[in-house]
Amino acid sequence: MSAIAGIYHQNDEPVSREHIHAMMGSLEQFPADDVRVYKKDHIFLGCHAKWITPESIGEILPFYDNERKLAITADAIIDNRQELFNTLGVRQSVRKEMSDSELILLAYEKWEEDCPKYLVGDFAFVVWDEKKRKLFAARDFSGARTLYYHREDNKIAFCSTMEALLALPNIWRTLNEEWLAEYLVIQNMIDSVNVSNTVYKNINQIPPAHTLIFDDYGVRITRYCTVMSDKKLRLKNSEEYVEAFRDVFQEAVDSRLRTHRKVGSQLSGGLDSGAVASFAARSLERDNKRLYTYSYTPENNFVDWTPKSRIPNEAPYIRSTLEFIGNSESDILDFNNENALTVMDDWLDIMEMPYKFFENSFWVKGIFEKAQAQDVGILLNGARGNFSISWGSALDYYATLLKKVRLISLIKEVNQFSTHTGITNKKKVYSLISKKAFPVVKNLTSLSKSYYLPPIVNQDFANRYKVKEKLESLGVETNKPRNIYEVRNEHFQQEYIWNTTSTSNSKLSLRYSLWNRDPTNDLRVIKFCLSVPENQYVQNGVGRALIRNAMKGYLPDDIRLNQKHRGIQGADWLHRLLPNWKEFIEELTDLIKDPSMGKYLNLNQINNWVHKYQNPPNPDQAFEPELRSLMRSLIVYRFMKKHFERR
């Protein structure tokens, strides 16, 4: 795990040592095992390295291969090492010690600009090809590692962080208003649909699944990978699909256990994180290592206001999983007295931009802090599981049966579904299926409603950048009903989805010296799951059937077969905030009085909400759209004060 940096002057002008010191000095805030630079006249590469894998211990980065006239700096863990060793003809005697950066360099020598297509893992790297006077950079398919750059005429500078670029005297801290306009209008967790943009006008980023080339012909950015595939896997029966899934998933988990430190895992009471933890615990036991799990629960004084089908406190399910899988040491944490307000400044420093995931911000940060204190090098999670290993919304599948008039199959499935879920009112089930099969705007699903937030943007500001038209052209319409097929296709086809969900993990890793890794986000796992026929995901009234079947013997049945209860994250965010309510309202009042914010935010709307909530609300209003919009407004205000006081 590394923060990488560099500058290249195509006109052969020497790189200033002051500029090198400015960039590398900005990275000193992060823990490091080694710090090195490579400089040769007009090219500088830097690496602020934290050693995570056994092969990275003592690794020389940046690395210059004198024979090939290639230099590399990399922030990478490559997971398909054995496949690459075989393809590239690497001798057995050197495989164990070969670093991932050397392996990338060999891949570049063989495939040049196509080399990222052959790499599986999390990576951002830059190669200086001295013979061809070419700078080549790449980011993995899901953007798990960040890589920003600033280009000015025949010069380019790049880094894992934006602050290091802003340390250069020629890069001004100028707000990118187009980025902010999109951020304020988009209701879900996406920050911007322009994947090259950042919050700073003078700084861009290489999008996920893209490469950048800077040579005598200028800058070229190219997408090298798409995930979606029309090819379907055809096996004899469900048992063969289960066995095939276990094989590819075990490979994904095992390749993410490479560390000379401890292995941890974020664990909820659900299937995806439980599957990751179970496979990992078994593999670690063979190596006489234990798995360290970290889970979040509400404070003891939280009064559950959620429906019976939702579970804000998943501790009983977590303990059931831990008892079943064994070989683990657990921390179930309530992060007493922490809330979205107390961690806001830290998150703004970590993210280097505004963020939207405030409901979970305190416990995500807290888990990283706890794992760091226990010398965890790899922290596993199953965050991508909903769209890869766990796909299988029964109601959406039943809607397709209805549209195809496969009524006998539909009736059989609904009868079994009602038994498994405990929903006795089948008319209600058929009504939901009908709405999904033949949706209209007025019949919004409850999920859509829960994510619909009233706008906080100044409409004139949004109109200036034609945000509405842009989002409509891309189909980004969060207030329209969509089925799982549409959501899933968008998730795997649009780069802005990947970018949003990966940036926080990359930046947390730098702060806390550990690498957050997700086997459900493994490219091999995703491609396998996309190739599996839909009838393997919904069977006999059971949604998410493939993962449920595959976890037999790996997870207890109360987790594996549970279709009656679901965890709900963020239900206690408002409960936690109430002791700081006066501070919250006072800061929002300052926001309203700040005339410079009126250019961006709808201050009249925010003022009305502030008056409405002068008195603390009840904790069961946690998902009230107005309150969530107020918190998002405050995050933007704090960021603007911190970074653009002289705007």
XYZ file of C-alpha atoms in Angstrom:
647
model
C 0.000 0.000 0.000
C 1.512 3.265 -1.115
C 0.863 6.877 -1.888
C 2.498 7.512 -5.231
C 3.511 10.795 -6.852
C 5.366 12.115 -9.851
C 6.072 14.887 -12.322
C 7.023 14.631 -15.992
C 8.188 17.539 -18.166
C 7.848 16.558 -21.793
C 9.933 19.568 -22.877
C 12.928 18.143 -20.951
C 12.872 20.953 -18.402
C 14.382 19.602 -15.155
C 11.928 18.880 -12.335
C 12.443 21.299 -9.465
C 13.635 19.759 -6.201
C 11.351 22.206 -4.399
C 8.375 20.693 -6.220
C 9.491 17.181 -5.288
C 9.843 18.167 -1.641
C 6.444 19.879 -1.684
C 4.644 16.788 -2.991
C 6.479 14.231 -0.882
C 6.208 16.483 2.153
C 2.426 16.522 1.812
C 2.432 12.724 2.096
C 4.303 12.741 5.419
C 0.947 12.808 7.245
C 0.555 9.111 6.373
C 2.438 6.279 8.130
C 5.185 4.713 6.014
C 7.742 1.930 6.152
C 9.826 3.438 3.375
C 9.964 6.662 1.344
C 11.888 6.880 -1.914
C 12.101 8.984 -5.055
C 13.477 8.385 -8.525
C 14.656 11.492 -10.387
C 16.271 11.808 -13.763
C 16.302 15.307 -15.180
C 12.742 15.876 -16.439
C 11.082 12.897 -14.709
C 10.385 12.327 -11.016
C 8.587 9.372 -9.448
C 7.900 9.024 -5.732
C 6.521 6.411 -3.360
C 5.435 6.724 0.269
C 5.116 3.004 1.027
C 3.458 0.964 3.750
C 4.341 -2.715 3.429
C 1.258 -4.943 3.464
C 2.079 -8.166 1.606
C 5.072 -10.398 2.365
C 6.539 -9.571 -1.055
C 6.377 -5.833 -0.365
C 8.735 -5.957 2.627
C 11.889 -4.154 1.564
C 10.439 -3.475 -1.901
C 12.248 -0.725 -3.792
C 9.703 1.760 -5.148
C 10.057 3.613 -7.398
C 11.922 0.859 -9.246
C 14.081 1.418 -12.331
C 14.891 -1.508 -14.606
C 18.140 -0.494 -16.294
C 17.989 -3.315 -18.841
C 14.478 -2.502 -20.045
C 14.780 1.262 -19.458
C 11.496 1.236 -17.566
C 10.641 2.828 -14.215
C 7.542 2.229 -12.106
C 5.861 3.553 -9.009
C 2.807 1.634 -7.857
C 0.062 1.366 -5.283
C -0.982 -2.184 -6.025
C -1.827 -5.668 -4.867
C -2.081 -8.136 -7.744
C -4.256 -11.194 -7.089
C -3.679 -13.374 -10.166
C 0.052 -13.744 -9.572
C 0.272 -17.452 -10.459
C -1.559 -16.948 -13.737
C 0.755 -14.077 -14.653
C 3.874 -16.003 -13.619
C 2.886 -18.818 -15.965
C 1.928 -16.553 -18.859
C 5.063 -14.432 -18.545
C 7.372 -17.406 -18.033
C 8.716 -16.285 -14.652
C 11.159 -18.786 -13.121
C 9.896 -20.734 -10.117
C 12.959 -19.722 -8.074
C 12.047 -16.013 -8.108
C 8.247 -16.143 -7.919
C 7.893 -16.110 -4.144
C 10.009 -12.997 -3.655
C 8.901 -11.059 -6.740
C 7.004 -7.905 -5.811
C 3.728 -6.952 -7.437
C 5.306 -3.841 -8.964
C 7.981 -5.944 -10.715
C 5.223 -8.219 -11.998
C 3.343 -5.213 -13.388
C 6.521 -4.065 -15.120
C 6.912 -7.477 -16.784
C 3.279 -7.308 -17.881
C 3.884 -3.853 -19.334
C 6.928 -5.095 -21.230
C 4.842 -7.858 -22.843
C 1.507 -6.112 -23.439
C 2.356 -2.402 -23.063
C -0.866 -0.360 -23.110
C -3.015 -3.487 -22.854
C -1.335 -4.762 -19.691
C -4.132 -3.683 -17.252
C -6.487 -6.064 -19.077
C -4.449 -8.970 -17.715
C -4.213 -7.768 -14.102
C -6.622 -8.805 -11.351
C -6.426 -6.829 -8.129
C -6.486 -3.328 -6.712
C -4.014 -0.997 -8.378
C -2.955 2.436 -9.499
C 0.464 2.624 -11.120
C 2.612 4.790 -13.370
C 5.299 3.508 -15.744
C 7.959 5.719 -17.306
C 8.987 4.230 -20.642
C 12.318 5.924 -21.253
C 12.912 4.524 -24.742
C 9.552 5.735 -26.028
C 9.446 8.918 -23.923
C 6.035 7.834 -22.700
C 4.320 8.077 -19.326
C 1.739 5.333 -18.861
C -0.710 5.216 -15.934
C -3.599 2.900 -15.074
C -6.289 2.367 -12.473
C -8.016 -0.947 -11.758
C -11.481 -1.735 -13.121
C -13.369 -0.535 -10.025
C -11.099 2.353 -9.029
C -10.067 0.740 -5.739
C -6.994 3.022 -5.623
C -7.108 6.746 -6.390
C -4.895 8.508 -8.924
C -5.229 12.258 -9.571
C -3.353 14.416 -12.057
C -2.828 18.003 -13.229
C -1.766 18.694 -16.783
C -0.531 22.055 -18.023
C 0.789 22.307 -21.564
C 3.719 19.876 -21.786
C 3.890 19.083 -18.083
C 1.967 16.628 -15.942
C 1.926 15.922 -12.210
C 0.114 13.027 -10.537
C -0.507 11.696 -7.033
C -2.707 9.419 -4.914
C -4.018 12.506 -3.094
C -5.233 15.898 -4.245
C -3.544 17.769 -1.390
C -0.108 16.762 -2.659
C -0.926 18.283 -6.039
C -2.236 21.431 -4.368
C 1.140 21.726 -2.616
C 2.651 22.656 -5.989
C 2.844 26.429 -6.540
C 1.261 26.337 -9.994
C -1.934 24.499 -8.956
C -4.559 26.776 -7.455
C -7.241 25.698 -5.001
C -10.096 26.592 -7.366
C -13.570 25.160 -6.861
C -14.939 23.055 -9.699
C -18.492 24.410 -9.771
C -19.658 21.827 -12.313
C -18.652 19.042 -9.916
C -20.403 20.741 -6.990
C -23.584 21.342 -8.987
C -23.819 17.637 -9.847
C -22.982 16.650 -6.270
C -25.804 18.794 -4.883
C -28.431 17.666 -7.396
C -27.754 13.899 -7.364
C -29.749 12.361 -4.536
C -28.006 9.020 -4.099
C -24.393 8.394 -3.066
C -22.897 9.353 -6.443
C -20.869 12.577 -6.287
C -20.503 13.372 -9.992
C -21.324 11.627 -13.259
C -18.260 13.142 -14.912
C -15.731 10.567 -13.774
C -12.719 12.688 -14.704
C -13.790 15.677 -12.632
C -12.922 16.387 -9.012
C -13.995 19.083 -6.575
C -10.979 21.134 -7.762
C -11.085 22.691 -11.214
C -7.379 22.200 -11.858
C -7.254 18.541 -10.812
C -8.607 15.552 -12.706
C -8.594 11.858 -11.945
C -8.022 8.790 -14.074
C -11.428 7.059 -14.130
C -11.795 3.428 -13.041
C -10.921 0.931 -15.797
C -8.967 3.581 -17.720
C -5.394 4.235 -18.751
C -3.601 7.524 -19.332
C -0.783 8.013 -21.829
C 1.269 11.199 -21.973
C 3.778 11.326 -24.818
C 4.764 13.411 -27.835
C 1.187 13.158 -29.136
C -0.363 14.640 -25.992
C -2.654 13.042 -23.385
C -4.906 10.105 -24.214
C -7.330 8.515 -21.747
C -8.794 5.163 -22.782
C -11.168 2.681 -21.212
C -9.590 -0.776 -21.279
C -12.222 -2.940 -19.613
C -15.966 -3.496 -19.389
C -17.515 -5.923 -16.938
C -20.867 -6.814 -18.488
C -21.093 -9.914 -20.671
C -23.891 -11.589 -22.618
C -22.330 -15.029 -22.268
C -24.177 -17.401 -19.928
C -22.647 -20.333 -18.087
C -24.418 -23.617 -18.810
C -23.960 -26.381 -16.230
C -25.983 -29.539 -15.602
C -27.663 -28.639 -12.319
C -27.712 -26.327 -9.296
C -25.123 -28.429 -7.474
C -22.593 -27.762 -10.225
C -23.265 -24.014 -10.076
C -22.726 -24.098 -6.313
C -19.445 -25.968 -6.648
C -18.233 -23.640 -9.393
C -19.139 -20.614 -7.286
C -17.290 -21.960 -4.265
C -14.167 -22.499 -6.356
C -14.038 -18.977 -7.782
C -15.029 -17.353 -4.494
C -12.432 -19.300 -2.502
C -9.770 -18.177 -4.960
C -10.893 -14.556 -4.550
C -10.801 -14.766 -0.753
C -7.475 -16.603 -0.570
C -5.738 -14.140 -2.877
C -6.771 -11.349 -0.508
C -5.218 -12.896 2.606
C -1.625 -12.054 1.625
C -0.188 -10.036 4.491
C 2.617 -10.403 7.002
C 0.312 -8.756 9.541
C -3.102 -9.805 10.892
C -6.190 -10.321 8.754
C -9.431 -8.660 9.786
C -12.944 -8.583 8.399
C -15.912 -6.266 8.724
C -18.824 -8.456 9.801
C -22.543 -7.756 9.888
C -25.299 -10.286 10.509
C -25.918 -10.846 6.816
C -24.924 -13.259 4.090
C -22.253 -11.373 2.157
C -19.896 -10.372 4.958
C -20.592 -13.708 6.664
C -19.572 -15.594 3.511
C -16.309 -13.650 3.294
C -15.526 -14.236 6.981
C -16.353 -17.951 6.815
C -14.146 -18.669 3.791
C -11.342 -16.542 5.234
C -11.440 -18.181 8.679
C -11.098 -21.638 7.138
C -8.158 -20.659 4.967
C -6.362 -18.839 7.779
C -6.739 -21.832 10.085
C -4.657 -23.909 7.646
C -1.876 -21.353 8.127
C -2.285 -21.243 11.927
C -3.633 -17.684 11.770
C -6.868 -16.265 13.174
C -9.421 -13.910 11.697
C -10.173 -10.672 13.568
C -13.721 -9.462 12.987
C -15.178 -6.006 13.615
C -18.885 -5.302 13.888
C -21.031 -2.307 14.723
C -24.121 -2.140 16.944
C -26.208 0.777 18.263
C -25.596 2.182 21.722
C -27.251 0.429 24.651
C -29.758 3.251 25.167
C -31.026 3.124 21.581
C -34.735 2.273 21.454
C -35.569 0.267 18.352
C -38.275 2.069 16.365
C -37.840 0.149 13.113
C -40.375 -2.347 11.617
C -40.227 -5.934 12.831
C -38.725 -7.035 9.540
C -35.687 -4.745 9.991
C -32.882 -5.189 12.534
C -30.707 -2.231 13.570
C -28.869 -4.356 16.156
C -27.476 -7.415 14.394
C -25.415 -8.640 17.357
C -27.359 -11.934 17.807
C -26.826 -12.825 14.146
C -23.175 -11.779 14.313
C -22.573 -14.014 17.336
C -24.323 -16.906 15.586
C -21.982 -16.525 12.606
C -18.877 -16.283 14.804
C -19.797 -19.357 16.832
C -20.383 -21.352 13.648
C -17.269 -20.395 11.669
C -14.811 -20.526 14.585
C -11.126 -19.519 14.348
C -11.904 -15.859 14.968
C -11.581 -13.118 17.534
C -14.355 -10.554 17.497
C -14.996 -6.966 18.488
C -18.645 -5.880 18.535
C -18.422 -2.116 18.950
C -21.043 0.532 19.762
C -18.782 3.611 19.419
C -20.417 5.319 22.365
C -20.795 9.135 22.070
C -19.631 9.196 18.442
C -21.901 10.598 15.748
C -21.940 12.131 12.280
C -21.039 15.563 13.673
C -18.074 14.523 15.826
C -16.280 12.773 12.946
C -17.145 15.265 10.193
C -13.857 17.186 10.177
C -11.839 13.971 10.129
C -13.849 12.666 7.188
C -13.397 15.906 5.249
C -9.634 15.552 5.742
C -9.715 11.892 4.702
C -11.929 12.354 1.641
C -10.502 15.729 0.517
C -14.026 16.596 -0.651
C -17.642 16.559 0.604
C -19.242 13.154 1.175
C -22.761 11.741 1.534
C -22.468 8.608 3.698
C -22.794 10.451 7.027
C -25.236 7.903 8.544
C -22.445 5.292 8.733
C -19.455 7.599 8.945
C -18.705 7.224 12.661
C -18.613 3.427 12.751
C -16.768 2.949 9.438
C -14.003 5.223 10.704
C -14.119 3.592 14.131
C -13.608 0.101 12.739
C -10.528 1.229 10.810
C -9.109 2.809 13.968
C -9.687 -0.378 15.968
C -8.175 -2.581 13.246
C -5.114 -0.341 13.000
C -4.586 -0.557 16.765
C -4.552 -4.360 16.484
C -1.972 -4.383 13.640
C -4.385 -5.564 10.967
C -2.880 -5.315 7.482
C -5.836 -6.584 5.433
C -9.434 -5.717 6.355
C -11.920 -7.768 4.349
C -15.490 -6.781 3.538
C -18.399 -7.902 1.344
C -19.631 -4.501 0.235
C -20.086 -5.342 -3.459
C -22.009 -8.506 -2.635
C -25.484 -7.091 -3.222
C -24.641 -6.709 -6.909
C -22.439 -9.762 -7.400
C -22.740 -12.851 -5.207
C -26.123 -12.000 -3.673
C -28.087 -10.851 -6.672
C -31.515 -12.420 -6.655
C -34.433 -10.145 -5.867
C -37.321 -12.589 -5.823
C -39.989 -9.981 -6.589
C -38.086 -8.618 -9.596
C -37.648 -12.140 -10.932
C -41.345 -12.855 -10.402
C -42.151 -9.681 -12.338
C -40.359 -11.174 -15.351
C -42.408 -14.357 -14.979
C -45.570 -12.261 -14.980
C -44.556 -10.306 -18.082
C -43.743 -13.577 -19.854
C -47.140 -14.969 -18.716
C -45.474 -17.929 -17.016
C -48.338 -18.073 -14.553
C -47.940 -21.641 -13.293
C -44.301 -21.013 -12.382
C -45.271 -17.688 -10.820
C -48.003 -19.176 -8.620
C -45.698 -21.971 -7.443
C -42.909 -19.509 -6.614
C -45.203 -17.076 -4.774
C -46.652 -19.864 -2.640
C -43.168 -20.942 -1.576
C -42.010 -17.331 -1.174
C -44.887 -16.603 1.212
C -43.945 -19.623 3.324
C -40.261 -18.667 3.550
C -40.859 -14.991 4.303
C -43.864 -15.359 6.589
C -45.942 -13.041 4.378
C -49.410 -14.602 4.477
C -51.159 -11.924 2.426
C -50.473 -13.206 -1.086
C -52.631 -10.481 -2.639
C -50.103 -7.964 -1.344
C -47.269 -9.983 -2.888
C -49.020 -10.118 -6.260
C -49.721 -6.393 -6.051
C -46.007 -5.664 -5.544
C -45.093 -7.972 -8.418
C -47.578 -6.211 -10.704
C -46.159 -2.785 -9.877
C -42.655 -4.014 -10.642
C -43.758 -5.637 -13.885
C -45.755 -2.617 -15.063
C -44.386 0.411 -13.183
C -45.691 3.947 -13.443
C -44.137 7.044 -11.907
C -46.903 7.507 -9.339
C -46.309 3.995 -7.984
C -42.870 4.626 -6.533
C -41.444 1.801 -4.487
C -40.866 2.354 -0.782
C -37.133 2.074 -1.402
C -37.268 4.894 -3.949
C -39.201 7.052 -1.518
C -36.718 6.459 1.266
C -33.900 7.783 -0.930
C -35.798 10.747 -2.333
C -34.395 13.931 -0.821
C -35.769 17.430 -1.331
C -33.309 19.555 -3.327
C -30.816 21.734 -1.465
C -29.201 23.272 -4.546
C -29.762 26.829 -5.728
C -31.731 26.106 -8.882
C -30.068 28.888 -10.856
C -26.703 27.332 -10.042
C -27.889 23.890 -11.198
C -29.407 25.343 -14.373
C -26.166 27.118 -15.257
C -24.447 23.746 -15.589
C -27.501 22.000 -17.104
C -27.325 19.260 -14.491
C -30.901 18.069 -14.960
C -30.448 17.616 -18.693
C -27.155 15.799 -18.167
C -28.606 13.383 -15.623
C -31.658 12.696 -17.776
C -29.454 11.908 -20.773
C -27.584 9.348 -18.664
C -30.726 7.902 -17.129
C -29.753 8.975 -13.623
C -33.295 9.397 -12.299
C -33.424 8.358 -8.641
C -37.125 9.197 -8.253
C -38.297 6.733 -10.920
C -38.997 3.073 -10.114
C -36.350 0.672 -11.430
C -36.060 -3.070 -11.205
C -32.980 -4.995 -10.138
C -31.931 -5.597 -13.749
C -31.749 -1.875 -14.499
C -29.964 -1.113 -11.238
C -27.488 -3.929 -11.753
C -26.726 -2.965 -15.348
C -26.051 0.626 -14.314
C -23.878 -0.537 -11.451
C -21.559 -2.566 -13.668
C -21.587 -0.363 -16.763
C -21.172 3.162 -15.375
C -17.753 4.250 -14.119
C -19.215 6.852 -11.768
C -20.752 4.067 -9.669
C -17.390 2.355 -9.191
C -15.569 5.582 -8.492
C -17.926 6.681 -5.729
C -17.863 3.422 -3.808
C -14.090 2.903 -3.969
C -12.610 6.312 -3.131
C -13.330 6.230 0.599
C -11.659 2.830 1.093
C -8.544 3.950 -0.757
C -8.199 7.083 1.340
C -8.981 5.306 4.612
C -6.174 2.857 3.878
C -3.626 5.644 3.670
C -4.788 7.159 6.952
C -4.925 3.890 8.894
C -2.132 1.816 7.304
C -4.299 -1.095 6.243
C -5.811 -2.255 2.983
C -9.571 -2.730 2.720
C -10.206 -5.646 0.346
C -13.461 -7.054 -0.992
C -13.625 -10.584 -2.483
C -17.168 -9.876 -3.732
C -15.552 -7.159 -5.892
C -13.085 -9.589 -7.465
C -13.287 -9.305 -11.259
C -13.317 -13.093 -11.587
C -16.207 -13.395 -9.130
C -18.215 -10.634 -10.810
C -17.788 -12.115 -14.284
C -18.772 -15.538 -12.971
C -21.884 -14.200 -11.263
C -22.913 -12.241 -14.341
C -22.669 -15.441 -16.387
C -24.954 -17.447 -14.088
C -28.560 -17.894 -15.342
C -31.197 -15.999 -13.366
C -32.991 -19.153 -12.285
C -29.984 -20.006 -10.114
C -30.514 -16.830 -8.091
C -34.231 -17.307 -7.388
C -35.446 -20.831 -6.734
C -38.382 -22.377 -4.899
C -39.467 -19.133 -3.285
C -35.920 -18.283 -2.185
C -34.136 -15.115 -3.294
C -30.322 -14.976 -3.389
C -30.528 -18.745 -3.831
C -27.014 -19.311 -5.200
C -25.212 -17.812 -2.218
C -27.636 -19.435 0.234
C -27.018 -22.848 -1.314
C -23.277 -22.295 -1.512
C -23.065 -21.343 2.164
C -24.481 -24.658 3.393
C -21.914 -25.863 5.924
C -20.213 -22.465 5.902
C -22.846 -20.397 7.740
C -25.552 -21.309 10.263
C -29.053 -21.777 8.872
C -30.478 -18.849 10.836
C -28.211 -16.643 8.708
C -28.136 -18.657 5.507
C -31.896 -19.156 5.149
C -33.148 -15.969 6.775
C -35.666 -14.170 4.536
C -37.795 -12.636 7.270
C -35.436 -10.056 8.740
C -32.877 -7.661 7.268
C -30.298 -5.466 8.915
C -30.765 -1.724 8.596
C -27.758 0.557 8.800
C -28.015 4.156 9.881
C -31.206 3.767 11.917
C -29.486 5.282 14.962
C -27.666 8.217 13.357
C -30.263 10.731 14.560
C -30.425 9.172 18.022
C -26.670 9.687 18.335
C -26.830 13.266 17.054
C -29.478 14.507 19.505
C -27.018 15.372 22.346
C -25.320 17.732 19.843
C -28.543 19.148 18.442
C -27.985 22.705 19.643
C -24.542 22.758 18.019
C -26.018 21.297 14.827
C -28.733 23.975 14.550
C -26.328 26.808 15.429
C -23.930 25.824 12.660
C -26.772 25.574 10.165
C -27.839 29.066 11.245
C -24.318 30.281 10.447
C -24.635 28.636 7.037
C -27.859 30.540 6.321
C -26.213 33.825 7.279
C -23.219 33.233 4.990
C -24.061 35.106 1.747
C -21.409 33.271 -0.247
C -23.282 29.985 0.256
C -26.384 31.394 -1.391
C -24.750 30.969 -4.785
C -24.758 27.201 -4.323
C -27.471 26.302 -1.809
C -31.180 27.080 -1.514
C -30.876 29.080 1.703
C -34.599 29.808 1.947
C -35.392 26.116 1.914
C -32.684 25.322 4.442
C -33.882 28.200 6.653
C -37.428 26.777 6.684
C -36.139 23.380 7.765
C -33.948 24.882 10.487
C -36.952 26.688 11.957
C -39.020 23.513 11.721
C -36.431 21.507 13.658
C -35.345 24.043 16.273
C -36.492 21.534 18.856
C -34.827 18.107 18.701
C -36.839 15.595 16.629
C -37.621 12.044 17.668
C -35.083 9.325 16.837
C -37.639 7.569 14.621
C -37.337 10.472 12.163
C -33.871 9.268 11.146
C -34.882 8.787 7.515
C -36.841 12.022 7.284
C -35.623 13.504 3.966
C -35.439 17.086 5.284
C -33.133 16.121 8.151
C -30.833 14.189 5.856
C -30.727 17.131 3.453
C -29.755 19.412 6.345
C -26.828 17.153 7.215
C -25.649 17.073 3.600
C -25.856 20.878 3.492
C -23.723 21.155 6.607
C -21.046 18.844 5.207
C -20.747 21.037 2.107
C -20.627 24.188 4.263
C -17.840 22.826 6.451
C -15.832 21.800 3.415
C -16.230 25.209 1.794
C -15.184 27.002 4.985
C -12.160 24.781 5.360
C -10.877 25.009 1.791
C -12.399 28.100 0.182
C -12.627 30.746 2.887
C -11.601 33.434 0.386
C -14.086 32.432 -2.266
